[in-house]
CSV table of C-alpha atoms in Angstrom, one decimal:
chain,number,residue,atom,x,y,z
A,1,UNK,CA,0.0,0.0,0.0
A,2,UNK,CA,1.2,3.5,-0.7
A,3,UNK,CA,2.7,5.1,2.3
A,4,UNK,CA,0.7,8.0,3.6
A,5,UNK,CA,2.8,11.1,4.2
A,6,UNK,CA,1.8,14.3,6.0
A,7,UNK,CA,1.9,16.1,2.7
A,8,UNK,CA,-0.2,13.4,1.1
A,9,UNK,CA,-2.9,13.6,3.8
A,10,UNK,CA,-3.0,17.4,3.7
A,11,UNK,CA,-3.3,17.8,0.0
A,12,UNK,CA,-1.6,16.3,-3.0
A,13,UNK,CA,-0.3,12.9,-2.1
A,14,UNK,CA,-0.2,10.9,-5.3
A,15,UNK,CA,-0.1,7.2,-6.1
A,16,UNK,CA,0.6,5.8,-9.5
A,17,UNK,CA,-1.5,3.0,-10.9
A,18,UNK,CA,-3.2,1.5,-13.8
A,19,UNK,CA,-5.9,0.5,-16.3
A,20,UNK,CA,-8.9,-1.6,-16.0
A,21,UNK,CA,-8.8,-5.3,-16.9
A,22,UNK,CA,-12.5,-5.6,-16.7
A,23,UNK,CA,-14.1,-7.6,-19.4
A,24,UNK,CA,-15.1,-5.7,-22.5
A,25,UNK,CA,-13.0,-2.6,-21.7
A,26,UNK,CA,-10.5,-1.4,-24.3
A,27,UNK,CA,-6.8,-2.2,-24.1
A,28,UNK,CA,-4.5,0.8,-24.0
A,29,UNK,CA,-1.3,0.9,-26.1
A,30,UNK,CA,0.3,3.4,-23.7
A,31,UNK,CA,0.0,4.6,-20.2
A,32,UNK,CA,-2.9,7.0,-19.5
A,33,UNK,CA,-3.0,9.4,-16.5
A,34,UNK,CA,-6.1,10.4,-14.6
A,35,UNK,CA,-6.5,12.4,-11.4
A,36,UNK,CA,-8.9,11.5,-8.6
A,37,UNK,CA,-9.7,14.3,-6.0
A,38,UNK,CA,-11.6,13.7,-2.8
A,39,UNK,CA,-12.1,15.2,0.7
A,40,UNK,CA,-10.7,12.8,3.3
A,41,UNK,CA,-9.6,11.9,6.7
A,42,UNK,CA,-6.8,9.5,7.8
A,43,UNK,CA,-9.1,6.4,7.6
A,44,UNK,CA,-10.6,7.3,4.2
A,45,UNK,CA,-7.3,8.2,2.7
A,46,UNK,CA,-5.7,4.9,3.8
A,47,UNK,CA,-8.5,3.0,2.2
A,48,UNK,CA,-8.5,5.1,-1.0
A,49,UNK,CA,-4.8,4.7,-1.6
A,50,UNK,CA,-5.1,1.0,-0.9
A,51,UNK,CA,-7.7,0.9,-3.7
A,52,UNK,CA,-5.3,2.8,-6.0
A,53,UNK,CA,-2.7,0.2,-5.3
A,54,UNK,CA,-5.0,-2.7,-6.1
A,55,UNK,CA,-6.2,-1.0,-9.3
A,56,UNK,CA,-2.6,-0.4,-10.3
A,57,UNK,CA,-1.7,-4.0,-10.1
A,58,UNK,CA,-4.7,-5.1,-12.1
A,59,UNK,CA,-4.5,-2.3,-14.7
A,60,UNK,CA,-0.8,-1.4,-15.5
A,61,UNK,CA,-1.6,1.0,-18.3
A,62,UNK,CA,-3.6,3.7,-16.4
A,63,UNK,CA,-1.9,5.9,-13.9
A,64,UNK,CA,-4.1,7.5,-11.3
A,65,UNK,CA,-2.9,10.5,-9.2
A,66,UNK,CA,-4.7,10.7,-5.9
A,67,UNK,CA,-5.3,14.1,-4.4
A,68,UNK,CA,-6.9,14.5,-0.9
A,69,UNK,CA,-7.6,17.4,1.4
A,70,UNK,CA,-10.0,18.0,4.3
A,71,UNK,CA,-13.6,19.0,3.8
A,72,UNK,CA,-12.9,22.6,5.1
A,73,UNK,CA,-10.5,23.3,2.2
A,74,UNK,CA,-11.9,21.0,-0.4
A,75,UNK,CA,-14.5,23.3,-1.9
A,76,UNK,CA,-12.2,26.3,-2.0
A,77,UNK,CA,-9.7,24.3,-4.0
A,78,UNK,CA,-12.4,22.8,-6.2
A,79,UNK,CA,-13.7,26.3,-7.0
A,80,UNK,CA,-10.2,27.5,-7.9
A,81,UNK,CA,-9.6,24.4,-10.1
A,82,UNK,CA,-13.0,24.9,-11.8
A,83,UNK,CA,-12.3,28.6,-12.5
A,84,UNK,CA,-8.8,27.6,-13.9
A,85,UNK,CA,-10.2,24.8,-16.0
A,86,UNK,CA,-7.9,22.4,-14.2
A,87,UNK,CA,-10.3,20.1,-12.4
A,88,UNK,CA,-9.3,16.5,-11.6
A,89,UNK,CA,-10.7,14.0,-14.0
A,90,UNK,CA,-12.8,12.4,-11.2
A,91,UNK,CA,-14.0,14.4,-8.3
A,92,UNK,CA,-15.8,13.5,-5.1
A,93,UNK,CA,-19.1,15.4,-5.1
A,94,UNK,CA,-21.6,16.2,-2.4
A,95,UNK,CA,-25.4,16.4,-2.9
A,96,UNK,CA,-25.4,19.9,-1.5
A,97,UNK,CA,-23.2,21.2,-4.4
A,98,UNK,CA,-24.2,18.9,-7.2
A,99,UNK,CA,-26.7,21.2,-8.9
A,100,UNK,CA,-24.3,24.2,-8.5
A,101,UNK,CA,-21.5,22.4,-10.3
A,102,UNK,CA,-23.8,21.0,-13.1
A,103,UNK,CA,-25.1,24.6,-13.7
A,104,UNK,CA,-21.6,25.8,-14.0
A,105,UNK,CA,-21.0,23.2,-16.7
A,106,UNK,CA,-18.3,21.7,-14.6
A,107,UNK,CA,-19.5,18.0,-14.8
A,108,UNK,CA,-20.1,15.6,-17.7
A,109,UNK,CA,-23.2,13.4,-17.8
A,110,UNK,CA,-22.6,9.6,-17.3
A,111,UNK,CA,-25.7,8.2,-19.2
A,112,UNK,CA,-23.8,7.2,-22.3
A,113,UNK,CA,-21.5,4.9,-20.3
A,114,UNK,CA,-24.2,3.1,-18.3
A,115,UNK,CA,-24.4,-0.5,-19.4
A,116,UNK,CA,-21.3,-0.2,-21.4
A,117,UNK,CA,-18.3,0.7,-19.2
A,118,UNK,CA,-20.3,1.7,-16.1
A,119,UNK,CA,-22.2,-1.4,-15.0
A,120,UNK,CA,-24.8,-0.1,-12.5
A,121,UNK,CA,-28.0,-1.4,-14.0
A,122,UNK,CA,-28.9,-3.4,-10.8
A,123,UNK,CA,-28.2,-0.5,-8.3
A,124,UNK,CA,-30.9,0.8,-6.0
A,125,UNK,CA,-33.0,3.4,-7.9
A,126,UNK,CA,-33.2,5.9,-5.0
A,127,UNK,CA,-29.4,6.4,-4.6
A,128,UNK,CA,-29.0,6.6,-8.4
A,129,UNK,CA,-31.7,9.1,-8.9
A,130,UNK,CA,-30.1,11.3,-6.2
A,131,UNK,CA,-27.2,11.9,-8.7
A,132,UNK,CA,-29.5,13.1,-11.5
A,133,UNK,CA,-30.0,16.7,-12.6
A,134,UNK,CA,-32.6,17.6,-15.2
A,135,UNK,CA,-33.1,13.9,-16.1
A,136,UNK,CA,-29.4,13.2,-16.7
A,137,UNK,CA,-27.0,11.3,-14.4
A,138,UNK,CA,-24.1,13.5,-13.3
A,139,UNK,CA,-22.9,11.8,-10.2
A,140,UNK,CA,-22.4,8.1,-9.2
A,141,UNK,CA,-23.5,7.3,-5.7
A,142,UNK,CA,-20.7,5.7,-3.8
A,143,UNK,CA,-22.6,5.4,-0.5
A,144,UNK,CA,-25.8,6.5,1.2
A,145,UNK,CA,-26.0,7.9,4.8
A,146,UNK,CA,-27.7,10.1,7.2
A,147,UNK,CA,-26.8,12.3,10.1
A,148,UNK,CA,-25.9,10.7,13.4
A,149,UNK,CA,-25.2,11.8,17.0
A,150,UNK,CA,-22.2,9.7,17.9
A,151,UNK,CA,-22.0,9.0,21.6
A,152,UNK,CA,-19.5,7.5,24.0
A,153,UNK,CA,-21.2,4.3,25.2
A,154,UNK,CA,-19.1,4.0,28.4
A,155,UNK,CA,-19.8,7.6,29.5
A,156,UNK,CA,-23.5,7.1,28.7
A,157,UNK,CA,-23.7,3.9,30.8
A,158,UNK,CA,-21.8,5.4,33.7
A,159,UNK,CA,-24.0,8.5,33.7
A,160,UNK,CA,-27.2,6.3,33.6
A,161,UNK,CA,-28.5,7.7,30.3
A,162,UNK,CA,-31.3,5.3,29.2
A,163,UNK,CA,-33.1,7.5,26.6
A,164,UNK,CA,-34.5,5.9,23.4
A,165,UNK,CA,-31.8,7.3,21.1
A,166,UNK,CA,-33.8,6.7,17.9
A,167,UNK,CA,-36.9,8.5,19.2
A,168,UNK,CA,-35.6,11.0,21.7
A,169,UNK,CA,-36.3,14.7,21.7
A,170,UNK,CA,-34.3,17.9,22.1
A,171,UNK,CA,-35.5,18.0,25.7
A,172,UNK,CA,-34.0,14.5,26.2
A,173,UNK,CA,-30.8,15.6,24.6
A,174,UNK,CA,-30.5,18.6,26.9
A,175,UNK,CA,-31.2,16.6,30.0
A,176,UNK,CA,-28.7,14.0,29.0
A,177,UNK,CA,-26.0,16.7,28.5
A,178,UNK,CA,-26.7,18.0,32.0
A,179,UNK,CA,-26.7,14.5,33.5
A,180,UNK,CA,-23.4,13.6,31.9
A,181,UNK,CA,-21.7,16.8,32.9
A,182,UNK,CA,-22.9,16.4,36.5
A,183,UNK,CA,-21.9,12.7,36.8
A,184,UNK,CA,-18.4,13.3,35.5
A,185,UNK,CA,-17.8,16.4,37.6
A,186,UNK,CA,-17.5,18.4,34.4
A,187,UNK,CA,-14.5,16.4,33.1
A,188,UNK,CA,-16.7,15.3,30.2
A,189,UNK,CA,-19.3,17.7,28.9
A,190,UNK,CA,-22.5,16.4,27.5
A,191,UNK,CA,-22.0,17.4,23.9
A,192,UNK,CA,-20.1,19.4,21.4
A,193,UNK,CA,-21.7,22.7,20.8
A,194,UNK,CA,-23.5,22.4,17.4
A,195,UNK,CA,-24.4,26.0,17.0
A,196,UNK,CA,-22.4,26.4,13.8
A,197,UNK,CA,-23.5,23.1,12.2
A,198,UNK,CA,-25.9,24.2,9.5
A,199,UNK,CA,-26.7,20.5,8.7
A,200,UNK,CA,-28.2,20.1,12.2
A,201,UNK,CA,-30.0,23.4,11.9
A,202,UNK,CA,-31.5,22.2,8.6
A,203,UNK,CA,-33.0,19.3,10.5
A,204,UNK,CA,-34.3,21.7,13.1
A,205,UNK,CA,-36.0,23.8,10.4
A,206,UNK,CA,-37.6,20.7,8.8
A,207,UNK,CA,-38.9,19.7,12.2
A,208,UNK,CA,-40.7,23.1,12.2
A,209,UNK,CA,-42.5,22.0,9.0
A,210,UNK,CA,-40.6,23.6,6.1
A,211,UNK,CA,-37.4,23.3,4.2
A,212,UNK,CA,-34.3,25.4,4.4
A,213,UNK,CA,-34.7,26.3,0.7
A,214,UNK,CA,-38.0,26.3,-1.2
A,215,UNK,CA,-38.5,24.9,-4.7
A,216,UNK,CA,-37.4,28.2,-6.3
A,217,UNK,CA,-34.1,28.2,-4.4
A,218,UNK,CA,-35.1,31.0,-2.0
A,219,UNK,CA,-34.4,30.8,1.8
A,220,UNK,CA,-37.5,29.4,3.5
A,221,UNK,CA,-35.9,29.1,6.9
A,222,UNK,CA,-37.3,31.9,9.1
A,223,UNK,CA,-35.7,34.2,11.6
A,224,UNK,CA,-37.6,32.3,14.4
A,225,UNK,CA,-36.1,29.0,13.1
A,226,UNK,CA,-32.5,30.4,13.3
A,227,UNK,CA,-33.0,32.3,16.6
A,228,UNK,CA,-34.6,29.4,18.4
A,229,UNK,CA,-31.8,27.1,17.3
A,230,UNK,CA,-29.0,29.4,18.4
A,231,UNK,CA,-30.9,30.2,21.6
A,232,UNK,CA,-31.1,26.4,22.4
A,233,UNK,CA,-27.3,26.1,22.3
A,234,UNK,CA,-26.8,29.4,24.2
A,235,UNK,CA,-28.9,28.0,27.0
A,236,UNK,CA,-26.7,24.9,27.2
A,237,UNK,CA,-23.6,27.1,27.1
A,238,UNK,CA,-24.9,29.0,30.1
A,239,UNK,CA,-25.3,25.7,32.0
A,240,UNK,CA,-21.8,24.8,31.0
A,241,UNK,CA,-22.8,21.4,29.6
A,242,UNK,CA,-21.4,21.7,26.1
A,243,UNK,CA,-17.9,22.1,24.8
A,244,UNK,CA,-16.3,25.5,25.4
A,245,UNK,CA,-16.4,28.4,23.0
A,246,UNK,CA,-12.8,28.4,22.0
A,247,UNK,CA,-13.3,24.9,20.5
A,248,UNK,CA,-16.7,25.5,19.1
A,249,UNK,CA,-15.5,28.3,16.8
A,250,UNK,CA,-12.9,26.1,15.2
A,251,UNK,CA,-14.7,25.6,11.9
A,252,UNK,CA,-15.0,22.2,10.2
A,253,UNK,CA,-13.0,20.6,13.0
A,254,UNK,CA,-11.3,17.3,11.9
A,255,UNK,CA,-12.7,14.0,13.2
A,256,UNK,CA,-9.6,13.5,15.4
A,257,UNK,CA,-10.3,16.8,17.2
A,258,UNK,CA,-14.0,16.2,17.9
A,259,UNK,CA,-15.2,15.9,21.4
A,260,UNK,CA,-15.9,12.2,21.3
A,261,UNK,CA,-12.5,11.5,19.7
A,262,UNK,CA,-10.6,13.6,22.3
A,263,UNK,CA,-12.8,12.4,25.1
A,264,UNK,CA,-13.9,15.8,26.5
A,265,UNK,CA,-17.5,15.4,25.4
A,266,UNK,CA,-19.9,12.5,25.2
A,267,UNK,CA,-21.6,13.4,22.0
A,268,UNK,CA,-20.6,14.8,18.6
A,269,UNK,CA,-22.4,15.2,15.3
A,270,UNK,CA,-21.3,13.3,12.2
A,271,UNK,CA,-22.7,11.5,9.1
A,272,UNK,CA,-23.2,7.8,9.4
A,273,UNK,CA,-20.5,7.0,6.8
A,274,UNK,CA,-18.0,8.6,9.3
A,275,UNK,CA,-18.7,6.1,12.0
A,276,UNK,CA,-15.7,4.0,10.9
A,277,UNK,CA,-13.4,7.0,11.0
A,278,UNK,CA,-14.6,8.3,14.4
A,279,UNK,CA,-14.3,4.9,16.0
A,280,UNK,CA,-10.7,4.7,14.7
A,281,UNK,CA,-10.0,8.0,16.4
A,282,UNK,CA,-12.0,7.4,19.6
A,283,UNK,CA,-10.6,5.5,22.7
A,284,UNK,CA,-14.0,4.2,23.8
A,285,UNK,CA,-16.7,2.3,22.0
A,286,UNK,CA,-19.1,4.5,20.2
A,287,UNK,CA,-22.9,4.3,19.7
A,288,UNK,CA,-25.2,6.0,17.2
A,289,UNK,CA,-28.3,8.2,17.9
A,290,UNK,CA,-30.5,10.2,15.7
A,291,UNK,CA,-30.5,14.0,15.7
A,292,UNK,CA,-33.1,14.6,18.4
A,293,UNK,CA,-36.7,15.2,17.3
A,294,UNK,CA,-39.0,18.1,18.0
A,295,UNK,CA,-41.8,16.9,20.2
A,296,UNK,CA,-44.8,16.8,17.9
A,297,UNK,CA,-42.7,18.1,15.0
A,298,UNK,CA,-42.1,16.8,11.5
A,299,UNK,CA,-39.2,14.4,10.6
A,300,UNK,CA,-36.0,16.4,10.3
A,301,UNK,CA,-33.4,13.9,9.2
A,302,UNK,CA,-33.2,12.3,5.8
A,303,UNK,CA,-31.2,9.6,4.1
A,304,UNK,CA,-29.0,11.1,1.4
A,305,UNK,CA,-26.2,10.1,-0.9
A,306,UNK,CA,-23.2,10.4,1.4
A,307,UNK,CA,-21.1,11.3,-1.6
A,308,UNK,CA,-20.7,10.8,-5.3
A,309,UNK,CA,-18.0,10.4,-7.8
A,310,UNK,CA,-18.4,12.7,-10.8
A,311,UNK,CA,-16.6,13.0,-14.2
A,312,UNK,CA,-15.4,16.5,-14.6
A,313,UNK,CA,-15.6,18.7,-17.6
A,314,UNK,CA,-11.8,18.8,-17.8
A,315,UNK,CA,-11.4,15.0,-18.0
A,316,UNK,CA,-9.3,14.2,-21.2
A,317,UNK,CA,-9.3,10.3,-21.2
A,318,UNK,CA,-12.9,9.4,-20.4
A,319,UNK,CA,-12.5,5.7,-21.1
A,320,UNK,CA,-9.7,5.4,-18.5
A,321,UNK,CA,-11.7,7.5,-16.1
A,322,UNK,CA,-14.8,5.3,-16.5
A,323,UNK,CA,-12.8,2.1,-16.1
A,324,UNK,CA,-11.6,3.5,-12.7
A,325,UNK,CA,-15.1,4.6,-11.7
A,326,UNK,CA,-16.7,1.3,-12.6
A,327,UNK,CA,-14.1,-0.6,-10.6
A,328,UNK,CA,-14.9,1.5,-7.5
A,329,UNK,CA,-18.5,0.2,-7.4
A,330,UNK,CA,-18.3,-3.3,-8.9
A,331,UNK,CA,-14.9,-4.8,-8.3
A,332,UNK,CA,-15.1,-7.2,-5.3
A,333,UNK,CA,-11.6,-6.6,-4.1
A,334,UNK,CA,-12.0,-2.9,-4.2
A,335,UNK,CA,-15.4,-2.7,-2.7
A,336,UNK,CA,-14.2,-4.9,0.2
A,337,UNK,CA,-11.4,-2.4,0.9
A,338,UNK,CA,-13.8,0.5,0.8
A,339,UNK,CA,-16.3,-1.2,3.1
A,340,UNK,CA,-18.9,1.2,4.5
A,341,UNK,CA,-16.5,4.1,5.2
A,342,UNK,CA,-18.1,6.3,2.5
A,343,UNK,CA,-21.6,5.0,3.2
A,344,UNK,CA,-24.0,2.1,2.5
A,345,UNK,CA,-23.3,0.8,-1.1
A,346,UNK,CA,-26.1,1.2,-3.6
A,347,UNK,CA,-25.5,-2.2,-5.1
A,348,UNK,CA,-27.4,-5.1,-3.5
A,349,UNK,CA,-24.7,-7.5,-4.7
A,350,UNK,CA,-21.9,-5.5,-3.0
A,351,UNK,CA,-23.9,-5.2,0.3
A,352,UNK,CA,-24.5,-9.0,0.3
A,353,UNK,CA,-20.8,-9.7,-0.4
A,354,UNK,CA,-19.7,-7.3,2.4
A,355,UNK,CA,-22.0,-8.5,5.1
A,356,UNK,CA,-20.0,-11.6,6.4
A,357,UNK,CA,-16.9,-9.5,6.8
A,358,UNK,CA,-18.3,-6.4,8.6
A,359,UNK,CA,-16.6,-5.4,11.8
A,360,UNK,CA,-18.4,-4.1,14.9
A,361,UNK,CA,-18.5,-0.5,13.8
A,362,UNK,CA,-19.7,-1.4,10.3
A,363,UNK,CA,-22.4,-3.5,11.8
A,364,UNK,CA,-23.4,-0.5,13.9
A,365,UNK,CA,-23.6,1.6,10.8
A,366,UNK,CA,-25.9,-0.9,9.1
A,367,UNK,CA,-28.1,-1.4,12.2
A,368,UNK,CA,-28.4,2.4,12.6
A,369,UNK,CA,-29.3,2.7,8.9
A,370,UNK,CA,-32.0,0.1,9.3
A,371,UNK,CA,-33.4,1.6,12.5
A,372,UNK,CA,-34.0,5.1,11.1
A,373,UNK,CA,-35.7,4.1,7.9
A,374,UNK,CA,-39.2,5.0,9.1
A,375,UNK,CA,-38.1,8.0,11.2
A,376,UNK,CA,-36.7,10.2,8.4
A,377,UNK,CA,-38.3,12.7,6.0
A,378,UNK,CA,-38.0,12.9,2.2
A,379,UNK,CA,-34.7,13.9,0.6
A,380,UNK,CA,-34.9,17.7,0.0
A,381,UNK,CA,-34.2,19.3,-3.3
A,382,UNK,CA,-30.5,20.1,-3.8
A,383,UNK,CA,-29.5,23.4,-2.4
A,384,UNK,CA,-29.3,26.3,-5.0
A,385,UNK,CA,-26.1,27.9,-6.3
A,386,UNK,CA,-24.5,29.9,-3.5
A,387,UNK,CA,-25.2,27.3,-0.8
A,388,UNK,CA,-21.6,27.1,0.1
A,389,UNK,CA,-21.4,30.8,0.8
A,390,UNK,CA,-24.6,30.5,2.8
A,391,UNK,CA,-23.0,27.9,4.9
A,392,UNK,CA,-20.0,30.1,5.5
A,393,UNK,CA,-22.3,33.0,6.5
A,394,UNK,CA,-24.1,30.7,9.0
A,395,UNK,CA,-20.8,29.8,10.6
A,396,UNK,CA,-19.5,33.4,10.6
A,397,UNK,CA,-22.6,35.0,12.0
A,398,UNK,CA,-23.2,32.1,14.4
A,399,UNK,CA,-19.7,32.6,15.8
A,400,UNK,CA,-20.7,36.1,17.0
A,401,UNK,CA,-23.5,34.5,18.9
A,402,UNK,CA,-21.2,31.8,20.4
A,403,UNK,CA,-18.7,34.5,21.5
A,404,UNK,CA,-21.4,36.7,23.0
A,405,UNK,CA,-20.9,39.5,20.5
A,406,UNK,CA,-24.5,39.2,19.2
A,407,UNK,CA,-27.9,38.2,20.5
A,408,UNK,CA,-29.5,35.2,18.8
A,409,UNK,CA,-32.5,37.1,17.4
A,410,UNK,CA,-30.5,39.9,16.0
A,411,UNK,CA,-28.0,37.5,14.4
A,412,UNK,CA,-30.8,35.4,13.0
A,413,UNK,CA,-32.3,38.4,11.3
A,414,UNK,CA,-28.9,39.2,9.8
A,415,UNK,CA,-28.3,35.6,8.6
A,416,UNK,CA,-31.7,35.2,6.9
A,417,UNK,CA,-31.2,38.6,5.1
A,418,UNK,CA,-27.6,37.7,4.1
A,419,UNK,CA,-28.5,34.2,3.0
A,420,UNK,CA,-31.3,35.4,0.7
A,421,UNK,CA,-29.0,38.0,-0.8
A,422,UNK,CA,-26.4,35.4,-1.5
A,423,UNK,CA,-28.7,33.0,-3.4
A,424,UNK,CA,-30.2,35.9,-5.4
A,425,UNK,CA,-26.7,37.2,-6.3
A,426,UNK,CA,-25.6,33.7,-7.3
A,427,UNK,CA,-28.4,33.1,-9.8
């Protein structure tokens, strides 16, 4: 396996490797080079570079350069590469940004390859349809997931927390945070402060009966939605039962620095495909809970494509790129390496093949996925162009609330106004 260096994990680690030996794919007279770009963490990077090694041994005429960077910097670099017409051939894509990049003309449709070099005819229709824009397939699902409140099972047990973690409410969550902080003498706070997590806020808004964005791409979240969310976390900060401010305002904190991984909180927010990575970083055994529900409210969470692989506009050798993409979702040796780290595979055959070899945390992921099926809402429409900037605004303005520089209601008014201005300007 390619050795992971610090430089590799932070940005441009590359691994050479090779062309597809899959039946029916063309032979190449000379080496072709393609680039694969993804946002990662140590566990994801290790698995991906291992896949690259396997693909290289099987396909010695395609060279693949692997480029990885953390989520917080990924989209900034992607925007720069897109503007410079220097995108990687294959890019990891998120549902939140899919429509935006299609509208920019940055992605190529995959339809002409399906059934020829991309063998996905038997995949689940839901995960596949999530990658479609205007009736065309622009993004291949490489895993489905949902939000999850990861908790430290040892701390929960010692604190006597016995809430139903699939059906619990925000009141239950607040009480658990207080109980954990009290039982540990403050050494372990109940939870990370999720004030700046727009993904959790979106669930909060949906629980109030409407989406963050409406069908026309306007901001449908209200000032009351935002203010009540920020006020909820402010109340927990006043009780000193969540992680301190100086750690809360570190944006897009890496997995290894989250409260559950470090051990200074009992709960952190992630996506279910990250359970493997957080367990690798955490000392204690983790468990999985839903984002708390609003008592009497609508379902807030939803199951979404955890991430996609897309063919970029700048891809030069599409045959080589598609051979690589196809191997990712159909080759047994490769799908075994990937496991569930990027989410639940869309292929029934792959899921069946993986089941006997799942480890404890992977079984936890599948069990959690099964448990939430009837507790979630519909997949929302993709966010409009400018959604990334809206997310930045939520974190920036929310930081003022966390640091006590603005009141929740005033900041909420500013955010809703700014967010609507951003999406209007981005059209």
